[in-house]
CSV table of C-alpha atoms in Angstrom, one decimal:
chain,number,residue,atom,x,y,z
A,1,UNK,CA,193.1,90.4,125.5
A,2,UNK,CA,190.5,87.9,124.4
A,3,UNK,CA,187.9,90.4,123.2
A,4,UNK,CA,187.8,93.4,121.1
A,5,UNK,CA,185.9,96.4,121.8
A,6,UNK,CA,185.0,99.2,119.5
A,7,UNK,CA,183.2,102.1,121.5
A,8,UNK,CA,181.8,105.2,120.4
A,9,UNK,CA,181.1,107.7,123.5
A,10,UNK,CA,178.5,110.7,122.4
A,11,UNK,CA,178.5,112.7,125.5
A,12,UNK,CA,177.7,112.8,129.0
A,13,UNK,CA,175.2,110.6,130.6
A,14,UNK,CA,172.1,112.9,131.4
A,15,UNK,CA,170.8,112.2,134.8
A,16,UNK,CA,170.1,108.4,135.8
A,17,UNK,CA,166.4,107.5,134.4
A,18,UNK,CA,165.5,104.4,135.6
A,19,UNK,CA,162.7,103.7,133.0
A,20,UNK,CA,164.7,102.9,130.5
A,21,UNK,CA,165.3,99.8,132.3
A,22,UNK,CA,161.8,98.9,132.4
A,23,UNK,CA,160.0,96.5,130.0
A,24,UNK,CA,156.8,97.9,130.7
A,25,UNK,CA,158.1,101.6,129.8
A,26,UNK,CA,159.2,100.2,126.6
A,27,UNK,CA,156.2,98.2,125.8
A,28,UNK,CA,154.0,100.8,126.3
A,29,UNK,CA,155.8,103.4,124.1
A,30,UNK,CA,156.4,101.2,121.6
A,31,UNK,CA,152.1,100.6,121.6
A,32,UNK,CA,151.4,104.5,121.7
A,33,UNK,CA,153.7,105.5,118.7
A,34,UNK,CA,156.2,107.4,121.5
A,35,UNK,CA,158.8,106.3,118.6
A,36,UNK,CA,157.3,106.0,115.7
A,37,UNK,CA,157.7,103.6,112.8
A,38,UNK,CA,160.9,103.9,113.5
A,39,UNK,CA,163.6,105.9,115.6
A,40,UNK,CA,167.3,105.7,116.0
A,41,UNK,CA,169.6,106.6,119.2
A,42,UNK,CA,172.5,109.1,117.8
A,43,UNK,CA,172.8,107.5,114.6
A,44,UNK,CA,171.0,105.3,111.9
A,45,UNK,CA,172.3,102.7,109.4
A,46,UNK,CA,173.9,105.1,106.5
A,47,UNK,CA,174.8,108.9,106.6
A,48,UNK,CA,171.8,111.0,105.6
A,49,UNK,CA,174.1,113.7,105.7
A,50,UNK,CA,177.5,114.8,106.9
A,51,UNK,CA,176.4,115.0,110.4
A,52,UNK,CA,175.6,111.3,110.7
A,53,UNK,CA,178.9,110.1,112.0
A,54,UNK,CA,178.7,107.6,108.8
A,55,UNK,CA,176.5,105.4,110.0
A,56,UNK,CA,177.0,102.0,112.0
A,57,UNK,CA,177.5,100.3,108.3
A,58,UNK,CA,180.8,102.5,108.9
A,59,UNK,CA,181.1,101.5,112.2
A,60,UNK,CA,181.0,97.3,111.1
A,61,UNK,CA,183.2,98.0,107.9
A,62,UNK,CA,185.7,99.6,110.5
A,63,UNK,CA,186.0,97.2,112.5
A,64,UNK,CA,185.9,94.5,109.7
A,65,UNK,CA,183.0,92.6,110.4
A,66,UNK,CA,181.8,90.4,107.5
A,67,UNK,CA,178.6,89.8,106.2
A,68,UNK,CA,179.2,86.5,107.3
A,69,UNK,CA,179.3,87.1,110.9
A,70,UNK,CA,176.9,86.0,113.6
A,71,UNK,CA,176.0,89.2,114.9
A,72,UNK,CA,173.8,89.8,118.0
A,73,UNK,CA,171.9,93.3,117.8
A,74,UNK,CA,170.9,94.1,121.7
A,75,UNK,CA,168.4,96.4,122.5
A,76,UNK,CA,167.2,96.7,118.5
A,77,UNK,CA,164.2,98.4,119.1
A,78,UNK,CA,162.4,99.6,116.1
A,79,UNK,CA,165.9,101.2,114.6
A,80,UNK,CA,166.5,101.2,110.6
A,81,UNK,CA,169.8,99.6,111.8
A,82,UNK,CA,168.0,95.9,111.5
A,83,UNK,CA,166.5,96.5,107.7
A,84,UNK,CA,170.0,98.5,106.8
A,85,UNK,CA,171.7,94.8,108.0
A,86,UNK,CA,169.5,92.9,105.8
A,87,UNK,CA,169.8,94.8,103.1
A,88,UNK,CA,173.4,95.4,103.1
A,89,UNK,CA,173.9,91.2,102.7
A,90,UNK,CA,174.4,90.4,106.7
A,91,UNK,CA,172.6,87.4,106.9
A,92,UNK,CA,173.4,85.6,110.2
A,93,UNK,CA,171.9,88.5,112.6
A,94,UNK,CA,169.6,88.1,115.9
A,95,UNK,CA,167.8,91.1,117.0
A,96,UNK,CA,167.1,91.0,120.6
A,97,UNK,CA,164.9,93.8,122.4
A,98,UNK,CA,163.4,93.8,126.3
A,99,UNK,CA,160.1,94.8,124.3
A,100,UNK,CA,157.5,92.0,123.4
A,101,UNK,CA,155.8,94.9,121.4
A,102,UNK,CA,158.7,95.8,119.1
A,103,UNK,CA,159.9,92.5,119.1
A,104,UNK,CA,156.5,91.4,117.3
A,105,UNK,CA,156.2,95.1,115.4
A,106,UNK,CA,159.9,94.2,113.8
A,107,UNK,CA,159.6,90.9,113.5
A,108,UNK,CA,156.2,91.2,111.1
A,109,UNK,CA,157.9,94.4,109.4
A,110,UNK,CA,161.0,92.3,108.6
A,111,UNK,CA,159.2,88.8,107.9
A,112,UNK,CA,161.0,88.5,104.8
A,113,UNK,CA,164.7,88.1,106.0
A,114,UNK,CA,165.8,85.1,107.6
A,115,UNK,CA,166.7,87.6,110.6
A,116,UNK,CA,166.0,86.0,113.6
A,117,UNK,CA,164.0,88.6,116.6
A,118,UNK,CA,163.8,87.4,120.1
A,119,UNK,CA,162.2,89.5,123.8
A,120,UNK,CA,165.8,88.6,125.9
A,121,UNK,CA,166.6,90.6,128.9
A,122,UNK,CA,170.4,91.3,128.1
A,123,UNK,CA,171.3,90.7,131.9
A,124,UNK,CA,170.1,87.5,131.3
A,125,UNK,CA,170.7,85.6,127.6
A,126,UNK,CA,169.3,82.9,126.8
A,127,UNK,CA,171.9,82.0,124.3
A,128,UNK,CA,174.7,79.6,124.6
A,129,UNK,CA,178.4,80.5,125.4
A,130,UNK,CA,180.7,82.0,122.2
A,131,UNK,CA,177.5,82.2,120.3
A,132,UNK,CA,178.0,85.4,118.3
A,133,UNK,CA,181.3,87.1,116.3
A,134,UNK,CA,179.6,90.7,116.9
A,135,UNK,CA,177.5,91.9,119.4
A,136,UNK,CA,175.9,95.4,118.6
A,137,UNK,CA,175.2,97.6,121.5
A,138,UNK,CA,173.7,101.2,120.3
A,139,UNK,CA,172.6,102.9,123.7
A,140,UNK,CA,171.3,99.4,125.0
A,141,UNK,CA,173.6,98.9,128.1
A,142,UNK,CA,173.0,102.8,128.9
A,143,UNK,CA,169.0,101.8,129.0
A,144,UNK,CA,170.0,98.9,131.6
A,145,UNK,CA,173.1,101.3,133.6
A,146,UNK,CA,169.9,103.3,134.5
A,147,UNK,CA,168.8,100.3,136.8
A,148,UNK,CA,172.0,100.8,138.6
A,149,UNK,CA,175.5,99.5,138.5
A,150,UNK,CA,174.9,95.8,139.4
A,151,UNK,CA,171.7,95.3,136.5
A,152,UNK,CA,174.6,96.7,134.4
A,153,UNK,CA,177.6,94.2,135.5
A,154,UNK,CA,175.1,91.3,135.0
A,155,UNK,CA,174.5,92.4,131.3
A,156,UNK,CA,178.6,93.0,130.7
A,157,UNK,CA,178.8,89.3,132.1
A,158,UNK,CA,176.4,87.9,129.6
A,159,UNK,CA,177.5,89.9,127.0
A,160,UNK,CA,181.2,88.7,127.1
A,161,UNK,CA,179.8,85.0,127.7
A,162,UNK,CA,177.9,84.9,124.5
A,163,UNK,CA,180.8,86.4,122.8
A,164,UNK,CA,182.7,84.6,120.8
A,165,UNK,CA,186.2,83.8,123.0
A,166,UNK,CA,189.5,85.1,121.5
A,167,UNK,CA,188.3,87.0,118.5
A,168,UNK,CA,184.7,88.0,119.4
A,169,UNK,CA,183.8,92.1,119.1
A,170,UNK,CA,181.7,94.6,121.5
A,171,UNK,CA,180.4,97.4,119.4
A,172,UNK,CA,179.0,99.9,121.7
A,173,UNK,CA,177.3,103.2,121.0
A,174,UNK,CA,176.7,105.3,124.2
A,175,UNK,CA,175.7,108.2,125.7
A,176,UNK,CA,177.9,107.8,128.7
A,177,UNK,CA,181.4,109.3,128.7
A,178,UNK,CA,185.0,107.1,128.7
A,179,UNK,CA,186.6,107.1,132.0
C-alpha cells in the first residue's frame, strides 16, 4: 500500500448541503463573522477538556509525524489548528483554503510564521506531484462530497498526487461514517 491513512469518523453525514462546496458561501461567512475569529470542526489543536478527543497535536504525534514534515493543511479555514502548528515547532506547513477571505484574514493573523497560506480548490492543486509528507484533512473533503461524488473523486485524485509516494500520510477528520 503506498500510502497511509489515519481517519477519524465522528458520525453520520447530515443531509447533503451543497454550500459547503461553494467559494462564495465561504467567502461571505468568513466576511460577516458567521465563524468568528476563529472556529474549529469537531476538534481544535489541544484538549480543552476530556471531551476533546486530544486534539489533532494527538492525532500527528500518533501517527508520528515530525515537526519536520511538509505538511499540507486543506480546507484550514480560520481553525486554531494553523497557530497550534506553529507553535508546537512544525515549521514546513501550507495552509490551503477555497476562501480568498480567510486565506488573507489568516495569513495577516499569522504574518509572523514562515507558514505559507494559499486560495487552492483541493479538486484541483496547484502543487507539484509528492510535494507534501502529511496532508491534513479536518472536514474539508466532507465540504467538497457535498458537490457530489465526482467533485469528491477529483479532490481524492489530487490529494494522493501531491502526496508524497510510498510513505506519504492522509489524516482525515470527518463527519461521514466508514463503510
Amino acid at each position: 500500500m503506498p500510502y497511509r491513512a489515519l481517519f477519524l469518523a465522528l458520525g453520520g453525514f447530515a443531509a447533503e448541503l451543497s454550500q459547503y462546496s461553494r467559494q462564495d458561501y465561504w467567502d461571505s461567512s468568513y466576511r460577516d463573522g458567521t465563524y468568528n475569529e476563529s472556529y474549529d470542526w469537531f476538534f481544535g489543536w489541544k484538549p480543552s477538556g476530556a471531551k476533546d478527543n486530544g486534539g489533532m497535536l494527538e492525532l500527528l504525534t500518533q501517527a508520528g509525524v515530525n515537526s519536520s514534515s511538509a505538511i499540507l493543511h486543506i480546507g484550514c479555514g480560520n481553525s486554531q489548528i494553523s497557530e497550534g502548528l506553529w507553535q508546537d515547532g512544525f515549521v514546513n506547513v501550507t495552509h490551503l483554503d477555497i476562501s480568498e477571505v480567510v486565506i488573507q484574514q489568516m495569513s495577516a493573523k499569522l504574518n509572523f510564521t514562515n507558514h505559507t497560506f494559499v486560495v487552492g480548490d483541493i479538486t484541483d492543486l496547484v502543487f507539484d506531484a509528492g510535494t507534501f509528507d502529511v496532508i491534513l484533512d479536518k472536514g474539508a473533503l466532507d465540504a467538497v462530497f457535498s458537490a457530489g461524488k465526482r467533485a469528491a473523486r477529483k479532490a481524492i485524485q489530487e490529494i494522493a498526487r501531491v502526496l508524497r509516494p510510498r510513505n506519504g500520510l492522509y489524516i482525515m477528520v470527518s463527519y461521514a461514517e466508514p463503510s
